[in-house]
Amino acid sequence: MIEMDAHPAPEGLLERGLRLWNDTLDGMDADPDELVLLEEACRLVDEIDQMVAALGESGPVVKGSRNQPAANPLIREIRGHRLTLTRVLRQLGAARPADEEPGERLTPSERGRRAAVARHHGPRAVQPMRQVWPPSESAS
């Protein structure tokens, strides 16, 4: 297992980005490609926080090009950043599917295979199997 100190946080991360970096690396074996994705996710979190703060200052409605009330363009940007963050986290594996065990870490292709089996054969097809043999000693 790689220690957290082996991967210091990238320069310029703000509070939530730094917390995401540290919390994600805690107990995670990180490959170089995962570190790149994690850094992107951390920067996205910080950008979202900055845009939300700016939106709070300017408000959800601003003056349009003809002085008409218009939706603040930050709303669209925040939404886009949140969607991108969700995709990056899913790619990183931080957003673990509900059917994945807490200690289990599946590769993207294994998650895809599991999703395909569930789609074609139903969700029960991917549930862990109960051990039925040998019977427990209390049954005899």
PDB file of C-alpha atoms in Angstrom, residues 99 110-127:
ATOM      1  CA  ASP A  99     -23.397  -3.779  -5.431  1.00  0.00           C
ATOM      2  CA  GLU A 110     -15.230  -5.708 -14.252  1.00  0.00           C
ATOM      3  CA  ARG A 111     -17.838  -3.090 -13.257  1.00  0.00           C
ATOM      4  CA  GLY A 112     -19.038  -2.984 -16.869  1.00  0.00           C
ATOM      5  CA  ARG A 113     -19.258  -6.765 -17.037  1.00  0.00           C
ATOM      6  CA  ARG A 114     -21.202  -6.843 -13.758  1.00  0.00           C
ATOM      7  CA  ALA A 115     -23.581  -4.143 -15.041  1.00  0.00           C
ATOM      8  CA  ALA A 116     -24.155  -6.059 -18.294  1.00  0.00           C
ATOM      9  CA  VAL A 117     -24.931  -9.274 -16.414  1.00  0.00           C
ATOM     10  CA  ALA A 118     -27.378  -7.394 -14.171  1.00  0.00           C
ATOM     11  CA  ARG A 119     -29.015  -5.734 -17.182  1.00  0.00           C
ATOM     12  CA  HIS A 120     -29.516  -9.014 -19.063  1.00  0.00           C
ATOM     13  CA  HIS A 121     -30.129 -11.432 -16.205  1.00  0.00           C
ATOM     14  CA  GLY A 122     -31.510  -9.217 -13.449  1.00  0.00           C
ATOM     15  CA  PRO A 123     -29.901  -7.776 -10.320  1.00  0.00           C
ATOM     16  CA  ARG A 124     -29.998 -11.119  -8.478  1.00  0.00           C
ATOM     17  CA  ALA A 125     -27.475 -12.496 -10.974  1.00  0.00           C
ATOM     18  CA  VAL A 126     -24.706 -10.285  -9.539  1.00  0.00           C
ATOM     19  CA  GLN A 127     -25.463 -10.758  -5.845  1.00  0.00           C
TER      20      GLN A 127
END
